[in-house]
PDB file of C-alpha atoms and ligand atoms in Angstrom:
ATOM      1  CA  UNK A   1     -29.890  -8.298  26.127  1.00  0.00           C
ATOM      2  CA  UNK A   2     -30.857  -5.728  29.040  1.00  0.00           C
ATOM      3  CA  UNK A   3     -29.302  -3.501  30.540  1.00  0.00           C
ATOM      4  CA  UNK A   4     -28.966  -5.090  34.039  1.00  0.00           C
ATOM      5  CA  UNK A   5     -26.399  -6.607  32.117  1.00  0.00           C
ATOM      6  CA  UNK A   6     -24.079  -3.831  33.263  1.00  0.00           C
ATOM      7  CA  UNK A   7     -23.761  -2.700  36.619  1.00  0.00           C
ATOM      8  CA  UNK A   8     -23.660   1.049  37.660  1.00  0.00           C
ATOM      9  CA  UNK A   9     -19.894   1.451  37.087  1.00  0.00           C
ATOM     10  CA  UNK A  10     -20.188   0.217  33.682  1.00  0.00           C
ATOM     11  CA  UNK A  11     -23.160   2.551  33.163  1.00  0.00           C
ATOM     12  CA  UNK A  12     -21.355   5.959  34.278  1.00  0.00           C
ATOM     13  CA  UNK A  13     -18.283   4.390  32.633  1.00  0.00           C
ATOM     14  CA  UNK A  14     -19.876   3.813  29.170  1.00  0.00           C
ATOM     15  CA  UNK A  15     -22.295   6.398  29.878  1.00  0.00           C
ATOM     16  CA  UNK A  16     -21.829   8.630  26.696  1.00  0.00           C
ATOM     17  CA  UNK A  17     -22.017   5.738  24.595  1.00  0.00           C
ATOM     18  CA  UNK A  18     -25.304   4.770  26.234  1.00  0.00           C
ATOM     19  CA  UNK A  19     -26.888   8.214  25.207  1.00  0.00           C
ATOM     20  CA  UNK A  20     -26.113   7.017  21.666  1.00  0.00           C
ATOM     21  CA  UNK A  21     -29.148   5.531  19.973  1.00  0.00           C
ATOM     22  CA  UNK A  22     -26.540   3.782  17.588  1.00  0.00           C
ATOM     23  CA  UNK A  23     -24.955   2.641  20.070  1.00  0.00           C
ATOM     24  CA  UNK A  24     -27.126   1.802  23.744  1.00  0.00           C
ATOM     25  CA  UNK A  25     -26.240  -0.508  26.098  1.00  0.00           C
ATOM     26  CA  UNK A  26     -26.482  -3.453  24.279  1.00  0.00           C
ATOM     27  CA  UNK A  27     -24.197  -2.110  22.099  1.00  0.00           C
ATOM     28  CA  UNK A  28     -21.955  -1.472  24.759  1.00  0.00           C
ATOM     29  CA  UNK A  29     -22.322  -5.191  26.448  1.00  0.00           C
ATOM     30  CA  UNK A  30     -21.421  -6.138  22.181  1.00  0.00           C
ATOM     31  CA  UNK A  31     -18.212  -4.278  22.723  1.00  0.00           C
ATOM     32  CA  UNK A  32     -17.626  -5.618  26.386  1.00  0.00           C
ATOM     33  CA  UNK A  33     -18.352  -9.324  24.353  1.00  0.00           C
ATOM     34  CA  UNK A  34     -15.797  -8.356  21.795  1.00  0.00           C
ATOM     35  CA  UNK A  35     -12.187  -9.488  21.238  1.00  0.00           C
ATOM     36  CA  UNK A  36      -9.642  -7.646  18.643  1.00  0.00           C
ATOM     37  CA  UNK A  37      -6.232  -8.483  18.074  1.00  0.00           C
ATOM     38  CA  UNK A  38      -3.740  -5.365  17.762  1.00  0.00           C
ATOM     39  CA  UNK A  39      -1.096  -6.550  15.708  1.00  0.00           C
ATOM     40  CA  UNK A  40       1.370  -3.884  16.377  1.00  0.00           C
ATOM     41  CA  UNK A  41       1.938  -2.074  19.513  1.00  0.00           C
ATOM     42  CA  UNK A  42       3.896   0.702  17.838  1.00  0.00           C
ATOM     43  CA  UNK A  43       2.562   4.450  16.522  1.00  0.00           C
ATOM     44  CA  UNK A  44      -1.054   2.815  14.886  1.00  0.00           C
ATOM     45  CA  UNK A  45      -1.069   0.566  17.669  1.00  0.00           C
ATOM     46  CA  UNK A  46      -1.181   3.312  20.375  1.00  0.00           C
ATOM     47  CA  UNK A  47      -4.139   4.682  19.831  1.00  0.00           C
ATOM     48  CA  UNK A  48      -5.814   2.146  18.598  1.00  0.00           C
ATOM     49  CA  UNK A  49      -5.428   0.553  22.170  1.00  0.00           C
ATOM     50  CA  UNK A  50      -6.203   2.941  23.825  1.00  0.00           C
ATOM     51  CA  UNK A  51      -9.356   3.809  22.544  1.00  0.00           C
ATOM     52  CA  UNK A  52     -10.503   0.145  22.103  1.00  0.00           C
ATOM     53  CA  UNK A  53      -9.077   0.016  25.670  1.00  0.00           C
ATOM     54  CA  UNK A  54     -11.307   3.162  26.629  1.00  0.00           C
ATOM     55  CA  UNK A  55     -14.364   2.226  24.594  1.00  0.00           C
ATOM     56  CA  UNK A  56     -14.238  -1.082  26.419  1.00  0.00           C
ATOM     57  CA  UNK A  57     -13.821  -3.860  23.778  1.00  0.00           C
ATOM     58  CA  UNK A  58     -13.354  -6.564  26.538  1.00  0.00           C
ATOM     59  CA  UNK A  59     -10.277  -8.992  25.213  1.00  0.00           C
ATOM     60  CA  UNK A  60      -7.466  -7.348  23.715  1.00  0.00           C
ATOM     61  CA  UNK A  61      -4.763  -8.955  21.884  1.00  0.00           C
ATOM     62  CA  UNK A  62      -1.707  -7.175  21.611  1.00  0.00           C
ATOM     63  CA  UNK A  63       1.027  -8.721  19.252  1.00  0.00           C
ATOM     64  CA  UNK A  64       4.551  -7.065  19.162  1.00  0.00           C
ATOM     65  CA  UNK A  65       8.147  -8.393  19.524  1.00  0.00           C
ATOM     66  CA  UNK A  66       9.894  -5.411  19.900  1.00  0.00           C
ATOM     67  CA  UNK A  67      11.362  -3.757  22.748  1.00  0.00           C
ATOM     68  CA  UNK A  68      10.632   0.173  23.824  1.00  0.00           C
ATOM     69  CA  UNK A  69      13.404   2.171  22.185  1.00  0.00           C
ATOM     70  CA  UNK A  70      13.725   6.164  22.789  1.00  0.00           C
ATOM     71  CA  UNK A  71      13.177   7.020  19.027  1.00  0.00           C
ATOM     72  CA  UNK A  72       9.899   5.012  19.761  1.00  0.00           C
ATOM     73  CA  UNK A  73       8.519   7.747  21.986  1.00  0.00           C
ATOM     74  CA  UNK A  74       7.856  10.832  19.398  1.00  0.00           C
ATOM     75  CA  UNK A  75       4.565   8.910  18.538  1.00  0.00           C
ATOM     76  CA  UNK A  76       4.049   5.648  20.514  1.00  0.00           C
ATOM     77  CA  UNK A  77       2.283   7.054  23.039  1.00  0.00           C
ATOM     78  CA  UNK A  78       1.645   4.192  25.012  1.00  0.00           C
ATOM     79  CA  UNK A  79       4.979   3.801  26.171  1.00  0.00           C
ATOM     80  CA  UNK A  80       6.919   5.967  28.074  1.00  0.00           C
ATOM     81  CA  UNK A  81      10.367   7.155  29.335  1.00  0.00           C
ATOM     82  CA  UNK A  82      10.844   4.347  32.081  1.00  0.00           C
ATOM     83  CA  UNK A  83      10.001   1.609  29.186  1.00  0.00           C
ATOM     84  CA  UNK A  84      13.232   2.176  27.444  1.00  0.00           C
ATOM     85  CA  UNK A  85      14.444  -1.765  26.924  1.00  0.00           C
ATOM     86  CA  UNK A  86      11.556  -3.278  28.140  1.00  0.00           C
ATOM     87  CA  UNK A  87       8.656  -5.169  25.976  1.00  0.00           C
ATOM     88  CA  UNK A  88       5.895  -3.387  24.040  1.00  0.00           C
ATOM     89  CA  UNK A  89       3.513  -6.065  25.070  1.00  0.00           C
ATOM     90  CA  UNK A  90       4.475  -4.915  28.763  1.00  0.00           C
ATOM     91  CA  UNK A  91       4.237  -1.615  28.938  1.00  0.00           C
ATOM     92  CA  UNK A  92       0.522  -1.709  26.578  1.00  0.00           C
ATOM     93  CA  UNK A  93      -0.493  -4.079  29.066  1.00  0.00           C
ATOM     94  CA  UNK A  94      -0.078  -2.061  31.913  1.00  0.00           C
ATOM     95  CA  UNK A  95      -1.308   1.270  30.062  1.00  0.00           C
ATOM     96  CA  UNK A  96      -4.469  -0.731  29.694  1.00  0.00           C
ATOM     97  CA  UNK A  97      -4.728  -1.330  32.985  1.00  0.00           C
ATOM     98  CA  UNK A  98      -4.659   1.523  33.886  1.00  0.00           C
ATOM     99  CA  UNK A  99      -7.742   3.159  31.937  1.00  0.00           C
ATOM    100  CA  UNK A 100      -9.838   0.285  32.256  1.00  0.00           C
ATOM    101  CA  UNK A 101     -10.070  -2.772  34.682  1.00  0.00           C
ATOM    102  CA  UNK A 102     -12.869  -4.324  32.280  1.00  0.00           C
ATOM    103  CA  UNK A 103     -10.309  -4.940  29.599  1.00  0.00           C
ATOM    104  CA  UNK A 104      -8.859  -8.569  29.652  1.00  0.00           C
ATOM    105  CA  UNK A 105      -5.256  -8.104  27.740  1.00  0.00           C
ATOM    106  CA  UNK A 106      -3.756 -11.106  26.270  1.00  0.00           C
ATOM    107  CA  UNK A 107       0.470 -10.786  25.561  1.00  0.00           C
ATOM    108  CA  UNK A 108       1.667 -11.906  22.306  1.00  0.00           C
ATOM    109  CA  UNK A 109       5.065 -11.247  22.678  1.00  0.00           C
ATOM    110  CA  UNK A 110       6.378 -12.942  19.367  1.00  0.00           C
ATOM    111  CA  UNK A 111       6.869 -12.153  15.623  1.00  0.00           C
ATOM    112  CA  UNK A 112       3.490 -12.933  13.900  1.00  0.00           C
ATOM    113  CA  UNK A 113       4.402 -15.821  11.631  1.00  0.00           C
ATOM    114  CA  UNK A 114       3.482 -18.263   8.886  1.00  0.00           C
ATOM    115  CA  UNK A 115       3.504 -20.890  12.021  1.00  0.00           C
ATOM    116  CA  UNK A 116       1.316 -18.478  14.360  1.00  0.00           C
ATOM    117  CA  UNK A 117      -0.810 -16.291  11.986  1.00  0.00           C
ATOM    118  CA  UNK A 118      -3.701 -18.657  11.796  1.00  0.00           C
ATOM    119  CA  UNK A 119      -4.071 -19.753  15.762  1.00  0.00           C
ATOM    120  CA  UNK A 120      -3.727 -16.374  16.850  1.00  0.00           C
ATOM    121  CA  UNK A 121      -6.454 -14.468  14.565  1.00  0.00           C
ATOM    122  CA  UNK A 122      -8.984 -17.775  15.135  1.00  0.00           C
ATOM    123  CA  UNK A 123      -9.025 -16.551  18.887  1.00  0.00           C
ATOM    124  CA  UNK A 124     -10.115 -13.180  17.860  1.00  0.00           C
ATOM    125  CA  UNK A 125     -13.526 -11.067  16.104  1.00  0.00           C
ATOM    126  CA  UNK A 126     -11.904  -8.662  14.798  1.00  0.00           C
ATOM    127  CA  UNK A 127      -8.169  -7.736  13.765  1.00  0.00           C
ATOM    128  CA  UNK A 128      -6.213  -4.496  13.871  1.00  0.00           C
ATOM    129  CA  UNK A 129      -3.082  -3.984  11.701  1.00  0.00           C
ATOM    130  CA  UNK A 130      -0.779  -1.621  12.631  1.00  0.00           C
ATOM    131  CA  UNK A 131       2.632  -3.169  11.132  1.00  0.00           C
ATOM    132  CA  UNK A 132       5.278  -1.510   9.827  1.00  0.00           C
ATOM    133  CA  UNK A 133       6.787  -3.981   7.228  1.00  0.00           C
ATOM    134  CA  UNK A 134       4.749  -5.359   3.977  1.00  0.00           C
ATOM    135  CA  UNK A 135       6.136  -9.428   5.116  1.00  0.00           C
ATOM    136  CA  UNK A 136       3.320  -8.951   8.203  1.00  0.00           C
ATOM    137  CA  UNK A 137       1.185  -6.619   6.336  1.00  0.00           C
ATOM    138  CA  UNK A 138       0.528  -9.498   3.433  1.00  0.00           C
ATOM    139  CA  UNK A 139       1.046 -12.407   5.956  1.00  0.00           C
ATOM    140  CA  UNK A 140      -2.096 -10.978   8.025  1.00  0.00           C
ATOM    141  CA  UNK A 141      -3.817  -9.771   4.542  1.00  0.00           C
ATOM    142  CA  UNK A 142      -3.594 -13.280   3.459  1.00  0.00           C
ATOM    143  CA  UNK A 143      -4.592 -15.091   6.502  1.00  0.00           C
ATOM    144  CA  UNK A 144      -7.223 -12.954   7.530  1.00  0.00           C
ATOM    145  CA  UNK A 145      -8.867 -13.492   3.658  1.00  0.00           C
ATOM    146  CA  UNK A 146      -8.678 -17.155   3.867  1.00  0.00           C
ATOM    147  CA  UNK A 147      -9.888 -17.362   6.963  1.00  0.00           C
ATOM    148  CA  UNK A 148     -13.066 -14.881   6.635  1.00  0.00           C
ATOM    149  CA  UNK A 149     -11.761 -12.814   9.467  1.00  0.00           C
ATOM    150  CA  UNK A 150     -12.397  -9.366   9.145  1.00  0.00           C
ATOM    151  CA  UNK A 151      -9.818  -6.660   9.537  1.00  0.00           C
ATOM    152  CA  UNK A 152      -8.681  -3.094   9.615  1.00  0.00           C
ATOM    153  CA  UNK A 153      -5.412  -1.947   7.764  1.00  0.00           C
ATOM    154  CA  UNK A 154      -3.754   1.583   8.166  1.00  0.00           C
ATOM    155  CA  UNK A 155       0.020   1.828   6.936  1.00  0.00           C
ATOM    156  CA  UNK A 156       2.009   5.672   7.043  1.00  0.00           C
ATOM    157  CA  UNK A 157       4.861   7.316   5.754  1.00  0.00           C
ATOM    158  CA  UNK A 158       6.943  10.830   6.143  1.00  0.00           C
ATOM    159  CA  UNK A 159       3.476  13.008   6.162  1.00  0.00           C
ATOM    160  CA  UNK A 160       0.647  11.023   4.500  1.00  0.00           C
ATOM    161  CA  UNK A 161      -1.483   7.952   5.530  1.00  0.00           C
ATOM    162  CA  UNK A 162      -4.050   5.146   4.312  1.00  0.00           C
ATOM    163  CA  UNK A 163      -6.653   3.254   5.782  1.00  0.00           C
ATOM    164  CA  UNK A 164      -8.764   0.903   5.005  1.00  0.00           C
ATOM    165  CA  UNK A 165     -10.743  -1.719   5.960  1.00  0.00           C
ATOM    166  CA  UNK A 166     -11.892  -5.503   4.566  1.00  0.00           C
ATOM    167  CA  UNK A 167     -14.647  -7.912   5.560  1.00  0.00           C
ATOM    168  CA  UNK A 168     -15.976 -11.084   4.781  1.00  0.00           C
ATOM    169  CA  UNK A 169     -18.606  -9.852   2.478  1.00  0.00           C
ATOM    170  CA  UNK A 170     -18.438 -11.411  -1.060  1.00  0.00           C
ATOM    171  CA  UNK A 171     -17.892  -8.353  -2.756  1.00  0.00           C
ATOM    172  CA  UNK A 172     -14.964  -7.458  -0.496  1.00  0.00           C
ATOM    173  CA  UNK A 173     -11.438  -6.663  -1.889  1.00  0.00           C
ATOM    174  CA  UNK A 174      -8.322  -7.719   0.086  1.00  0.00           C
ATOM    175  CA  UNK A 175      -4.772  -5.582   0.143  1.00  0.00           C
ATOM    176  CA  UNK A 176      -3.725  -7.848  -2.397  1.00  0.00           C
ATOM    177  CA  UNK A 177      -6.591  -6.672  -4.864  1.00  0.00           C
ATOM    178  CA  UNK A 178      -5.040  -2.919  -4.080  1.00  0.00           C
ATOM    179  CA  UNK A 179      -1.693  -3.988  -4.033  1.00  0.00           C
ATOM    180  CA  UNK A 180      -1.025  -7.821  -5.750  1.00  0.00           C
ATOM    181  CA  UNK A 181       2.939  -7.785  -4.835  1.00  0.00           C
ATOM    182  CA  UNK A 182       5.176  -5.924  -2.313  1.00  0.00           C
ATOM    183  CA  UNK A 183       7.726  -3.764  -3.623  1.00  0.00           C
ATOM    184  CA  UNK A 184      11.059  -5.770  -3.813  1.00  0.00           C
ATOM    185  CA  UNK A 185      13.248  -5.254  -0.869  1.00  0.00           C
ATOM    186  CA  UNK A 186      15.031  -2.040  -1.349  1.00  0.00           C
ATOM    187  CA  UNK A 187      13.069  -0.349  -3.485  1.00  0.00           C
ATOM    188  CA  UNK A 188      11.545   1.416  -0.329  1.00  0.00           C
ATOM    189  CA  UNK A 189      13.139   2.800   2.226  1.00  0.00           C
ATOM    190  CA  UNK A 190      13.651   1.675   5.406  1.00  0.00           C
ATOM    191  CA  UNK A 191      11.233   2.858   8.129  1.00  0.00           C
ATOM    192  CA  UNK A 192      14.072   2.753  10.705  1.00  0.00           C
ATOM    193  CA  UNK A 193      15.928   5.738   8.718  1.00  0.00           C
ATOM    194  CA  UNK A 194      12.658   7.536   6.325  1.00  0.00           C
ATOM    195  CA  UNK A 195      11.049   9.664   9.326  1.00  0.00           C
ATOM    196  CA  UNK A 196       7.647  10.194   9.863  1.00  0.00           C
ATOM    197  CA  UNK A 197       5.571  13.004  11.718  1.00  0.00           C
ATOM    198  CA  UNK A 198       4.696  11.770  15.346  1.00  0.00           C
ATOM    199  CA  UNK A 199       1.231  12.778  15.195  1.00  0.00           C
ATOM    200  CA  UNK A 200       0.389  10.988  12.344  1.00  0.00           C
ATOM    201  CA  UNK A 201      -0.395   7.793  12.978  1.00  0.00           C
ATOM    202  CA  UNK A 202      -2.527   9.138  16.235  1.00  0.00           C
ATOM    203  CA  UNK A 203      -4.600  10.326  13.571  1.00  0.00           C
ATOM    204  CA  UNK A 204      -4.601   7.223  11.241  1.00  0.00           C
ATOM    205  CA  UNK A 205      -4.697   5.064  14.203  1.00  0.00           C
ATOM    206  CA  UNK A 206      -7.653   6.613  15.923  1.00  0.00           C
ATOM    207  CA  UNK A 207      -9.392   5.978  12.527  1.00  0.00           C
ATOM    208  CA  UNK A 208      -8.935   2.199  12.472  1.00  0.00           C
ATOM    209  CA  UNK A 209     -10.085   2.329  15.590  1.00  0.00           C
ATOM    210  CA  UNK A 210     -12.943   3.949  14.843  1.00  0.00           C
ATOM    211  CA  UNK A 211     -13.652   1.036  12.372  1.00  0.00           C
ATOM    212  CA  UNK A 212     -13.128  -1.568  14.736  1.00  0.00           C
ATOM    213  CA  UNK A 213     -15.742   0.183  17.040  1.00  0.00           C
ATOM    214  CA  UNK A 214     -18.053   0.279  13.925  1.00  0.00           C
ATOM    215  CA  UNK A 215     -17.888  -3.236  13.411  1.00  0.00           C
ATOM    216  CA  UNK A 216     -18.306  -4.725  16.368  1.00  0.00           C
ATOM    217  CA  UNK A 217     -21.567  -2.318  16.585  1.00  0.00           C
ATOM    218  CA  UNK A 218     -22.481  -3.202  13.311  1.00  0.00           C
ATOM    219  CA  UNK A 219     -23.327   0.568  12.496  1.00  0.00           C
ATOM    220  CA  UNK A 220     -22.322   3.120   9.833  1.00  0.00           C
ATOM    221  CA  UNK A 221     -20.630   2.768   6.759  1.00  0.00           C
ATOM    222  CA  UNK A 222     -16.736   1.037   7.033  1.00  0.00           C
ATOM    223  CA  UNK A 223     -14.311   1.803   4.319  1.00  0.00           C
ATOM    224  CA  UNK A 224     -14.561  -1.760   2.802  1.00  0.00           C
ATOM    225  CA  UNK A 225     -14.464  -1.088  -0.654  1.00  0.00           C
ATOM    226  CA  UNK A 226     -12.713   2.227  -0.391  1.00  0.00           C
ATOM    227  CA  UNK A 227      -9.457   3.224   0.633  1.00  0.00           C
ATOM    228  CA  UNK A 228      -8.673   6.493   2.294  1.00  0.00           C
ATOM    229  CA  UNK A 229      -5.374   8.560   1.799  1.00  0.00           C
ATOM    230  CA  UNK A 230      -4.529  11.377   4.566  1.00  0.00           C
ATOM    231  CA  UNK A 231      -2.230  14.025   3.404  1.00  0.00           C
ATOM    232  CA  UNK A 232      -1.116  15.866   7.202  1.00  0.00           C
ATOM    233  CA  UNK A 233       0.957  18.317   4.968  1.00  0.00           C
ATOM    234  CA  UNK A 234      -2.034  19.211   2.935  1.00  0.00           C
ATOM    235  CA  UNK A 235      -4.724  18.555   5.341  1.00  0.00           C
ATOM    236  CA  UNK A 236      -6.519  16.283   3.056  1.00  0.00           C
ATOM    237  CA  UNK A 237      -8.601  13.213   3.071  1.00  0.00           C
ATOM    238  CA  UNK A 238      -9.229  12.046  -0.202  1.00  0.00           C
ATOM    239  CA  UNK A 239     -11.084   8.396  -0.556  1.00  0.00           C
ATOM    240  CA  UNK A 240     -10.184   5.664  -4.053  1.00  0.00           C
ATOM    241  CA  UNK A 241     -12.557   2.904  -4.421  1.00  0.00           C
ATOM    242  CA  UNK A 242     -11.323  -0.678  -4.824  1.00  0.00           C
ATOM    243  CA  UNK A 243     -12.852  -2.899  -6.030  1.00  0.00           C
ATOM    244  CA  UNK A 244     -12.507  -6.851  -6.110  1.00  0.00           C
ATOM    245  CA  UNK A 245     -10.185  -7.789  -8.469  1.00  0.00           C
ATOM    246  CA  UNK A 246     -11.656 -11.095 -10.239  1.00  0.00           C
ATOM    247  CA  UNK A 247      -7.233 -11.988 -10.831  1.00  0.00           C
ATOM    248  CA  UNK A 248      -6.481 -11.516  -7.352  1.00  0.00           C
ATOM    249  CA  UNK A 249      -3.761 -14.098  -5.849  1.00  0.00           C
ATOM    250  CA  UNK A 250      -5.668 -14.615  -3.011  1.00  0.00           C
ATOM    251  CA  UNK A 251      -9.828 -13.523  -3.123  1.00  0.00           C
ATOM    252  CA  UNK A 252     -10.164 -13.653  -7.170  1.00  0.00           C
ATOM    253  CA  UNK A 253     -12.036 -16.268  -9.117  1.00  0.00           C
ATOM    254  CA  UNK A 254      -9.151 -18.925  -9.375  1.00  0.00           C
ATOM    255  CA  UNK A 255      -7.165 -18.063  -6.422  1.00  0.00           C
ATOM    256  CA  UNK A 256      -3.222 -19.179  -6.689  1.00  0.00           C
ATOM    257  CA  UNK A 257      -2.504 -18.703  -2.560  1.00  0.00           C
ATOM    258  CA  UNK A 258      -4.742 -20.890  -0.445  1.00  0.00           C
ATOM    259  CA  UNK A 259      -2.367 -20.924   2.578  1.00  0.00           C
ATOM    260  CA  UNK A 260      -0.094 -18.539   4.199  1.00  0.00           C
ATOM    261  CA  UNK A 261       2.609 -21.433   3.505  1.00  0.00           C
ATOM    262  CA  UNK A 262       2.593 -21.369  -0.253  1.00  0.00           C
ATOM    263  CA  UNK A 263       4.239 -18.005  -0.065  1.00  0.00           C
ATOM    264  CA  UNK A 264       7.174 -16.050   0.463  1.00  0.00           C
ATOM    265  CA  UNK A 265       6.836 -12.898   2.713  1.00  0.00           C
ATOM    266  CA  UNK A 266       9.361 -10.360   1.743  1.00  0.00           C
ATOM    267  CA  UNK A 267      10.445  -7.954   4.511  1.00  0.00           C
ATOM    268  CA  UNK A 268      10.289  -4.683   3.495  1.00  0.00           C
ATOM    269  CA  UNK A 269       8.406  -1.254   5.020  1.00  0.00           C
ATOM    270  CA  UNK A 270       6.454   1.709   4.106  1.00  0.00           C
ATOM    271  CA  UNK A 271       3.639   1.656   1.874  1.00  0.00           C
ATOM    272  CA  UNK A 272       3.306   1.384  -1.586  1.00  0.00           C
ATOM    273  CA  UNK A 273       3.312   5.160  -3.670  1.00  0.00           C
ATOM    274  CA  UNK A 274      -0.381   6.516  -4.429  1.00  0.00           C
ATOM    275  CA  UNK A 275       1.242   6.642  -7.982  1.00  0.00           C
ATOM    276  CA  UNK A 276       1.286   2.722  -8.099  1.00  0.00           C
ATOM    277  CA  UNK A 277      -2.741   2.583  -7.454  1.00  0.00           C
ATOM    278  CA  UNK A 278      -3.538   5.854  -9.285  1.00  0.00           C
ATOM    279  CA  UNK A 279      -1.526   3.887 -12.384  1.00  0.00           C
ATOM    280  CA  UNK A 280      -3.518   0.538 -12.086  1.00  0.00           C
ATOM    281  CA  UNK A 281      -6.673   2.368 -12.369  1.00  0.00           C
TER     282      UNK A 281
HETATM  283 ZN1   ZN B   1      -8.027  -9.779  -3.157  1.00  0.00          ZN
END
């Protein structure tokens, strides 16, 4: 690749990444040839589109259901006052648009389900989740691991954060190798009602996509492997390795899950407590 593959807007555009050694402009035509699917257009998914937006990671999918609602606005950031009622996949769209005409968005305005999980991430290099609830956060987990499909997940609640991210290597754990079963229903409270500080998932967010980034460049160190826990309250980052669990459901030895359909997604939210992993170890 040269870099008459990008013309003179793209090279004061991209500019400071073209200064990078790490990063050059055939890095930057690798991000421009890149295509990430945002599952989540809430507070993770924010940031995370904008930056990819910014950065220039040419097809975005953005996957979201939900309508804008007020309470949204205290950390979605992509959304604003006069998107009250009307589609997160709208109003990202257009944000996009707006920082950077190189960016191809495609709408997913549905529920990711059993039925669409494995069409929609086969269209895509690299996937984002920024869910809320652990029925998408396993469903995506699960379909991503089967399918080889590499993919970032970041998950927050009242003050702290984690982040992580899994590949296709052979030695690479899956959420379920952190975290085997969700919580029963209940047992966690609901996201709608437990609060959370409106900066923090810019912060989370902005790490995941600082992941994706990584991966698409193929450059630096990703957090497969590890998981890291952000404490806003304490002003901490503290990283656990995982490791592959050899009994995992879904990337162990003798696997019991080898389709999305042979299980049952419970919809719940948060994230499980540190205590749970710290426990395991
Ligand atoms: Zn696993």
């Amino acid at each position: 690749m040269s870099d008459l593959d990008l013309d003179p807007t793209q090279l004061e555009r991209y500019s400071r990444h073209i200064f990078l050694d790490d990063v050059g402009p055939d890095g930057q035509q690798a991000l421009l040839d890149a295509s990430v699917l945002v599952i989540g257009a809430g507070g993770l998914g924010s940031p995370i589109i904008q930056y990819l937006a910014a950065a220039g990671v040419g097809t975005l999918g953005i996957a979201d259901d939900d309508d804008v609602e007020l309470s949204n606005l205290q950390r979605q950031i992509i959304h604003g006052d006069d998107d009250v009622g009307r589609p997160k996949v709208d109003s990202a769209a257009e944000y996009v648009a707006r920082l950077n005409p190189d960016v191809a968005v495609n709408k997913h305005h549905s529920r990711v389900t059993k039925d669409t999980v494995g069409e929609l991430i086969d269209a895509y290099d690299f996937v984002v989740d920024g869910t809320d609830n652990f029925a998408t956060r396993y469903l995506v987990n699960d379909a991503c691991t089967l399918a080889g499909v590499p993919f970032s997940h970041g998950a927050i609640f009242r003050f702290e954060g984690q982040v992580t991210t899994f590949t296709d290597a052979s030695d690479s754990p899956c959420y379920r190798c952190l975290f085997p079963e969700a919580p029963p229903d209940g047992v966690v409270p609901d996201c709608a009602t437990a609060g959370v500080l409106g900066v923090l998932p810019g912060t989370v967010g902005c790490i995941q996509a600082t992941e994706t980034v990584k991966a698409i460049l193929g450059r630096g160190e990703l957090l497969d492997g590890r998981l890291l826990f952000y404490d806003a309250m304490d002003m901490s980052f503290d990283t656990v390795e995982i490791a592959k669990r050899p009994d995992c459901p879904v990337c162990g030895d003798e696997p019991e899950i080898d389709s999305v359909h042979d299980v049952e997604y419970v919809d719940s939210c948060a994230v499980p407590d540190r205590t749970e992993l710290e426990a395991d170890d």
